[in-house]
PDB file of C-alpha atoms in Angstrom:
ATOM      1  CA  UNK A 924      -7.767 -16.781 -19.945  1.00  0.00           C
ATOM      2  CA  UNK A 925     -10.452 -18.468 -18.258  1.00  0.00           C
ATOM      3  CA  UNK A 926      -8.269 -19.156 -15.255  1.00  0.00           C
ATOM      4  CA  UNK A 927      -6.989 -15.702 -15.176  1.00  0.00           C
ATOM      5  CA  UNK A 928     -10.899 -14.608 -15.409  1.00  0.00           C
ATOM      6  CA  UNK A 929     -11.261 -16.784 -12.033  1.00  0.00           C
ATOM      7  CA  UNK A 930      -8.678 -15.350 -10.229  1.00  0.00           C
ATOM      8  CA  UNK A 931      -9.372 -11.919 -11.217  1.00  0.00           C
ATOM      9  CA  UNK A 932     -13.162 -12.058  -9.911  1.00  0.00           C
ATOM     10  CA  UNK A 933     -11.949 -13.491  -6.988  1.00  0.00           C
ATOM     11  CA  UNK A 934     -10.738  -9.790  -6.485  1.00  0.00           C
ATOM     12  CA  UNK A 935      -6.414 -10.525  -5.080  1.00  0.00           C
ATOM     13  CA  UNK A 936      -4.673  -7.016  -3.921  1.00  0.00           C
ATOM     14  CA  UNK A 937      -3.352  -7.751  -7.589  1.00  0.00           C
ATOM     15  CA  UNK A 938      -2.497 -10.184 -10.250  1.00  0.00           C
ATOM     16  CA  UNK A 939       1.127 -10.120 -11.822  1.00  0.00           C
ATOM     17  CA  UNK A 940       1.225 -11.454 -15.354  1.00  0.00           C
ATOM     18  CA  UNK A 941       4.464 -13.183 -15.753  1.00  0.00           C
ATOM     19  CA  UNK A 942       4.915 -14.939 -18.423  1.00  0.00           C
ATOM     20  CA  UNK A 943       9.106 -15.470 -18.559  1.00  0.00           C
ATOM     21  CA  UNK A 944       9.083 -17.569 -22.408  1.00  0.00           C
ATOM     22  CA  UNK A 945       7.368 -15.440 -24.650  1.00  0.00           C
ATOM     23  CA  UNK A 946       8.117 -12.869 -27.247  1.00  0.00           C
ATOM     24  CA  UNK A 947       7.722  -8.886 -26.032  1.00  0.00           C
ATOM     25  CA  UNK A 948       4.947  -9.755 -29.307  1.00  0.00           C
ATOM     26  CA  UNK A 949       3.439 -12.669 -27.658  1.00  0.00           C
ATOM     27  CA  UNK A 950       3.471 -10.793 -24.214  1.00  0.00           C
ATOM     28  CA  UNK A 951       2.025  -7.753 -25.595  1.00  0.00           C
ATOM     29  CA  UNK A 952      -1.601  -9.784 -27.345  1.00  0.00           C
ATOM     30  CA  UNK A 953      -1.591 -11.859 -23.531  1.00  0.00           C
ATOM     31  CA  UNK A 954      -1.396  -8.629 -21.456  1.00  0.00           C
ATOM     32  CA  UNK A 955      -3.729  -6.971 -24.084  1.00  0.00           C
ATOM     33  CA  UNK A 956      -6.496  -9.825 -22.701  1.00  0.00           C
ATOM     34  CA  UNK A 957      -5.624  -9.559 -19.496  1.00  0.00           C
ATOM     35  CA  UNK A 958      -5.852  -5.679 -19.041  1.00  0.00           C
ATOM     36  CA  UNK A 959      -9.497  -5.946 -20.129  1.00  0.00           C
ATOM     37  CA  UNK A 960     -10.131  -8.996 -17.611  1.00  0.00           C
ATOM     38  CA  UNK A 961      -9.218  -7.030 -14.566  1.00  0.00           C
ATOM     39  CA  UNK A 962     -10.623  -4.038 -15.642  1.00  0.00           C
ATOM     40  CA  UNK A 963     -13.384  -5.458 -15.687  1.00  0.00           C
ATOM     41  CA  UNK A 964     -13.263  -7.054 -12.261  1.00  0.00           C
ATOM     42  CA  UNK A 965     -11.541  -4.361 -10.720  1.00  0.00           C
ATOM     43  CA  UNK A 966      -8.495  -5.927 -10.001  1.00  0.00           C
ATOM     44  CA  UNK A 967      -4.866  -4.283 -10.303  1.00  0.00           C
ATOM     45  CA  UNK A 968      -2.831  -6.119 -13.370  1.00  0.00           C
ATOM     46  CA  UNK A 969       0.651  -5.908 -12.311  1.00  0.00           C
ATOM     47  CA  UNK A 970       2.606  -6.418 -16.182  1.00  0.00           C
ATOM     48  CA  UNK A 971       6.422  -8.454 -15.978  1.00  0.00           C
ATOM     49  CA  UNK A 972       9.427  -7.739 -17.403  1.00  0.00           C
ATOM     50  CA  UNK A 973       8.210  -6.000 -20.554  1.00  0.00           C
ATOM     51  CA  UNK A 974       8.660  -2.367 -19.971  1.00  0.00           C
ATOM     52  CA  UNK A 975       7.552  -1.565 -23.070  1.00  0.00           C
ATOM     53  CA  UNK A 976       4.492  -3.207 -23.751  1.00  0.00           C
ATOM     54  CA  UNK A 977       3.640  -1.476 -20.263  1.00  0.00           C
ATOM     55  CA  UNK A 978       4.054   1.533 -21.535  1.00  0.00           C
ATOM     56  CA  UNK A 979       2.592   0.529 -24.773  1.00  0.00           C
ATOM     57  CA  UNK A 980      -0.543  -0.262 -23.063  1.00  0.00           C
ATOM     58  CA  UNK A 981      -0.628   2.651 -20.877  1.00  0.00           C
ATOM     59  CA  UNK A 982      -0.392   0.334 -17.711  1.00  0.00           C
ATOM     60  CA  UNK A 983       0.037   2.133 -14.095  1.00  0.00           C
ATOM     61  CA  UNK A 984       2.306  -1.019 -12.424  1.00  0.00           C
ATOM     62  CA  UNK A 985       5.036  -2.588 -13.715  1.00  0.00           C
ATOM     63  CA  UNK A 986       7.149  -5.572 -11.889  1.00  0.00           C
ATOM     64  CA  UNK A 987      10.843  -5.610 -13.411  1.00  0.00           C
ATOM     65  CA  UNK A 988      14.272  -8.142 -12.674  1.00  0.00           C
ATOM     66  CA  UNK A 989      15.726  -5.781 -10.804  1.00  0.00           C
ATOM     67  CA  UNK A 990      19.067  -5.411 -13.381  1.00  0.00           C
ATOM     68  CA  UNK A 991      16.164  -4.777 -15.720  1.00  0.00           C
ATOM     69  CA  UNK A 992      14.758  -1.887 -13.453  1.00  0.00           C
ATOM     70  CA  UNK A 993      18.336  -0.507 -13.284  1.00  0.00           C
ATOM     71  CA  UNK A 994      18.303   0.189 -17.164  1.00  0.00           C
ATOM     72  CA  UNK A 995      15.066   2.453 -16.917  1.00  0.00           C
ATOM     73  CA  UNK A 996      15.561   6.010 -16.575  1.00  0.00           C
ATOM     74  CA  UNK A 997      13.851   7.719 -13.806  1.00  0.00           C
ATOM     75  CA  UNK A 998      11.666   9.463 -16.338  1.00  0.00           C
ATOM     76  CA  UNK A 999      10.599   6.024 -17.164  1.00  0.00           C
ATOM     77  CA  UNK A1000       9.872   4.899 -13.967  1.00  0.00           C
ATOM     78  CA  UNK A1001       7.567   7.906 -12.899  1.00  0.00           C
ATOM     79  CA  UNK A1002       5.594   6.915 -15.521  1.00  0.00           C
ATOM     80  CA  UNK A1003       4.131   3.888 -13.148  1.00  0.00           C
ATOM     81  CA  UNK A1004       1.935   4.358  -9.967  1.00  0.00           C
ATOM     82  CA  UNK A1005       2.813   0.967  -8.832  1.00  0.00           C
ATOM     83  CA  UNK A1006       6.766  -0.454  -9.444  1.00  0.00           C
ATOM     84  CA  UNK A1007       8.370  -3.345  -7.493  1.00  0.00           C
ATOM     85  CA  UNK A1008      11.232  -5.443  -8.116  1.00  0.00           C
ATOM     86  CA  UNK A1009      11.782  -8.882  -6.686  1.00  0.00           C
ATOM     87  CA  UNK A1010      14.199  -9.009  -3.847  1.00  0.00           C
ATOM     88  CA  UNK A1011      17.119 -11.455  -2.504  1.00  0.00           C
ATOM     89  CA  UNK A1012      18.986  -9.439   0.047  1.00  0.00           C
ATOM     90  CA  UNK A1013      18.322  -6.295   2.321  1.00  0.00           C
ATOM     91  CA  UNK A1014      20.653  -4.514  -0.073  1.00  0.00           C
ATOM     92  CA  UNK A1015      18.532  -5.136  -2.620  1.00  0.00           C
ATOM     93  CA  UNK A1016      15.666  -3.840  -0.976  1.00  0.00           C
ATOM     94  CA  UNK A1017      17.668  -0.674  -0.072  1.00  0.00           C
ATOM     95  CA  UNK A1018      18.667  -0.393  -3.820  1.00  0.00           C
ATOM     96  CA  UNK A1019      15.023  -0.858  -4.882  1.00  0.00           C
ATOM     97  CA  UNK A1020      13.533   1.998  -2.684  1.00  0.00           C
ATOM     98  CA  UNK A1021      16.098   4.012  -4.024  1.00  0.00           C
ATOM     99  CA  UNK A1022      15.428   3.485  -7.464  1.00  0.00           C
ATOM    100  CA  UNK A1023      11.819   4.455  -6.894  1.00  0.00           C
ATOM    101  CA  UNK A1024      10.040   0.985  -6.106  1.00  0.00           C
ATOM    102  CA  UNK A1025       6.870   1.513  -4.646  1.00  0.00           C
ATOM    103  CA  UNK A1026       7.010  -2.132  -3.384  1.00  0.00           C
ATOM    104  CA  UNK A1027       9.322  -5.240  -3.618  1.00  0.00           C
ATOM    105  CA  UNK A1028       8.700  -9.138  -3.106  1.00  0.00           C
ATOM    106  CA  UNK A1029      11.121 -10.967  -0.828  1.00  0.00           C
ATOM    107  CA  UNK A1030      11.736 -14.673  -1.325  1.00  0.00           C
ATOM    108  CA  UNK A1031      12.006 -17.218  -2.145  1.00  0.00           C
ATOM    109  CA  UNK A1032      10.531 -17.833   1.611  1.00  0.00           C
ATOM    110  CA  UNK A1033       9.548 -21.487   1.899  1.00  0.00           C
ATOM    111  CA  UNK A1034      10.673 -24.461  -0.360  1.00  0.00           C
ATOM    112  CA  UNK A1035       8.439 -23.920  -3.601  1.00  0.00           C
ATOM    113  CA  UNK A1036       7.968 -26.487  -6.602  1.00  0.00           C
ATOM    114  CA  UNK A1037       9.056 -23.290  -8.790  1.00  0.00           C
ATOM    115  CA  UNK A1038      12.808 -23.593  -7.017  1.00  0.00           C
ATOM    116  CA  UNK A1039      12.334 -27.154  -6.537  1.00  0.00           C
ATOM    117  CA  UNK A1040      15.990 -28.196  -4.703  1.00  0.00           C
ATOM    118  CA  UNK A1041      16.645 -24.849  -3.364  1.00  0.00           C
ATOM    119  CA  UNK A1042      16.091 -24.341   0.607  1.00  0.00           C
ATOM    120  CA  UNK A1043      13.947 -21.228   1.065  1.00  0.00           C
ATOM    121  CA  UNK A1044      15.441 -18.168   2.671  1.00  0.00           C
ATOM    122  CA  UNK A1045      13.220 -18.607   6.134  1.00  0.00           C
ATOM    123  CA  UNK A1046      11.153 -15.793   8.297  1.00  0.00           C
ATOM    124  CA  UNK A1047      14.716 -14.859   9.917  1.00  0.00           C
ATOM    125  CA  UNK A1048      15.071 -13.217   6.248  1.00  0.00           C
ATOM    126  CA  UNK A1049      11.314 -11.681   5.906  1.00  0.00           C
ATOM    127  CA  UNK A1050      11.470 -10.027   9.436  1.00  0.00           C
ATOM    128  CA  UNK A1051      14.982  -8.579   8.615  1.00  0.00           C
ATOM    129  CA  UNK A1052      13.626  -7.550   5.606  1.00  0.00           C
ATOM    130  CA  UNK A1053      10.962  -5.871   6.441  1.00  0.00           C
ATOM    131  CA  UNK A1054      12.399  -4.242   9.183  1.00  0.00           C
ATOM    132  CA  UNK A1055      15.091  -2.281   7.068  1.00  0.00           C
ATOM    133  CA  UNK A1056      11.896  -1.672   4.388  1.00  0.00           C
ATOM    134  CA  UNK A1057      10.429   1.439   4.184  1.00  0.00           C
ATOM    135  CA  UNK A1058       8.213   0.697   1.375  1.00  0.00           C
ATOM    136  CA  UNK A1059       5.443  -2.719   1.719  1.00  0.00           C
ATOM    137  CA  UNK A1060       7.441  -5.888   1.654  1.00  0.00           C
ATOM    138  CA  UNK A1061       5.419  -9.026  -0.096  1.00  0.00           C
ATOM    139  CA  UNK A1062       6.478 -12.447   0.206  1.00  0.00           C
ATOM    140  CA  UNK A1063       6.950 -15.059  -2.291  1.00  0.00           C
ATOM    141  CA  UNK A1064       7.891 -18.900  -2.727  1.00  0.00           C
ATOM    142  CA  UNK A1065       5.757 -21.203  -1.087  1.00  0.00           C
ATOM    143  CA  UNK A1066       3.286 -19.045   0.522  1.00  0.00           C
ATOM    144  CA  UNK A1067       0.011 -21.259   1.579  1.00  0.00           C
ATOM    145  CA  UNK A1068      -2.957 -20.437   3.576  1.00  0.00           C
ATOM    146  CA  UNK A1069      -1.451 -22.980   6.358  1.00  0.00           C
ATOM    147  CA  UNK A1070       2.042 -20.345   6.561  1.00  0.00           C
ATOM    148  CA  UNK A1071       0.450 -16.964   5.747  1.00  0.00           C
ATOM    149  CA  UNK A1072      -0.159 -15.786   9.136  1.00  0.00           C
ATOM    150  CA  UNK A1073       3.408 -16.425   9.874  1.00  0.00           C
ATOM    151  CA  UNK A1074       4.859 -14.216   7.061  1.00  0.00           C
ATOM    152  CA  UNK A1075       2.380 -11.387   8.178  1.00  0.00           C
ATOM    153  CA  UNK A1076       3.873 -11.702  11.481  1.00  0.00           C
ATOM    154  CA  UNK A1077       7.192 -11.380  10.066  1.00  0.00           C
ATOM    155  CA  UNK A1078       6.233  -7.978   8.938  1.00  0.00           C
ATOM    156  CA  UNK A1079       5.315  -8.487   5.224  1.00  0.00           C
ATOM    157  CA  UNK A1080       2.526  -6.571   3.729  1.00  0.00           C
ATOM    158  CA  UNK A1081       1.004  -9.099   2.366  1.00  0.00           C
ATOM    159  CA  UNK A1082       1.881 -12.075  -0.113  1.00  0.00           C
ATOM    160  CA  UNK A1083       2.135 -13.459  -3.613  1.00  0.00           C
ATOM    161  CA  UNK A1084       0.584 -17.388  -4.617  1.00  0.00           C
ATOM    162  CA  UNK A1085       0.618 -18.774  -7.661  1.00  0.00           C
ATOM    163  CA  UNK A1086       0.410 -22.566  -7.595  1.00  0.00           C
ATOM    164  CA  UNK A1087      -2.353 -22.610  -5.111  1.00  0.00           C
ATOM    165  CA  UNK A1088      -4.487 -20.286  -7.584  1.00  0.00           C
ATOM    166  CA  UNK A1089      -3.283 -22.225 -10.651  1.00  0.00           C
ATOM    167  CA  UNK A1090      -4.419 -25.748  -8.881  1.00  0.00           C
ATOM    168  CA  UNK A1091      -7.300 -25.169  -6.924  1.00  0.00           C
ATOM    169  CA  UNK A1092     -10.653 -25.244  -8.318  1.00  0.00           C
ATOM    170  CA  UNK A1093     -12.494 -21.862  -6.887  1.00  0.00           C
ATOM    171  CA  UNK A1094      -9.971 -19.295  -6.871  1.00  0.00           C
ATOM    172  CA  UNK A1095     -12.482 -17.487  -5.185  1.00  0.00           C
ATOM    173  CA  UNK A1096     -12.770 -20.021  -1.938  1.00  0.00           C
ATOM    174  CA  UNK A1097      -9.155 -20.066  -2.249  1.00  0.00           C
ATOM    175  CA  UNK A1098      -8.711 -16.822  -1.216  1.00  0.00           C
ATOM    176  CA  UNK A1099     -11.307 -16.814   1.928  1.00  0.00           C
ATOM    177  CA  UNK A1100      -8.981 -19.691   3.507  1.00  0.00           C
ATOM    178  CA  UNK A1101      -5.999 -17.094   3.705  1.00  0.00           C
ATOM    179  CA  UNK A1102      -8.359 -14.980   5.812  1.00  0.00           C
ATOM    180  CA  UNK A1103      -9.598 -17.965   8.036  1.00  0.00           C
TER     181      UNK A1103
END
């Protein structure tokens, strides 16, 4: 938590709390710590994949799998000022603003250590993307402060790190060297 804390008062657009190997229990104490940690900085906590702790906690933003997003009724999903869905295709993206998504993430866009083997799906994929996107577009997978101009120019929103904030040791000058 004190990492989370870091990031958090380092104020990001938002911070997603994915956690992929625990219980909905184990989830639900984790996401009960981290709702209080960004209220208290101010910062937008994003909950993964457990629809019903979200709406246990009374959260605003939910990130689902997108055959996880499918199951929700749209009842369900109005109940969230913030949903996205991670992306792989344009037709997901289409599928995703119909369903309601109020965002998606594309990726994986450059090779990442989290798909370690897998060639990443290139700016040629972002820009077409994010052209047929009529909601904000963030990228994912190997984002750095060294490539983030270049996914902006592609015509994403914005983007999503998570080993950079995880390894470096101020998330808060972190940050500053995406703006530099």
């Amino acid at each position: 938590m004190v990492r989370l804390k870091k990031i958090a008062e380092a104020k990001p657009g938002a911070v997603v709390l994915r956690e992929k190997d625990l219980s909905g229990e184990e989830y639900l104490r984790l996401a009960r710590q981290a709702k209080i940690i960004c209220e208290q900085s101010g910062t937008r906590l994003i909950l993964h994949n457990f629809s019903d702790v979200a709406a246990e906690l009374g959260a605003d933003s939910l990130h689902l799998p997108l055959p996880k997003l499918r199951e929700l009724t749209a009842s369900q999903r109005g109940n969230f000022k913030a949903l996205g869905t991670s992306c792989h295709s344009v037709e997901d993206v289409i599928e995703a603003q119909i369903i309601g998504c109020t965002y998606v993430f594309a990726g994986h866009i450059f090779e990442t250590d989290c798909k370690r083997g897998i060639k990443g799906r290139g700016l040629e994929f972002l820009s077409e993307v994010c052209a047929r996107a009529e909601i904000p577009v963030y990228a994912i997978g190997g984002i750095s402060p060294q490539n983030y101009k270049s996914v902006i120019a592609a015509g994403a929103s914005g983007a999503c790190v998570m080993s950079g904030f995880m390894r470096c040791e101020s998330p808060l000058e972190y940050i500053k060297t995406f703006s530099e």
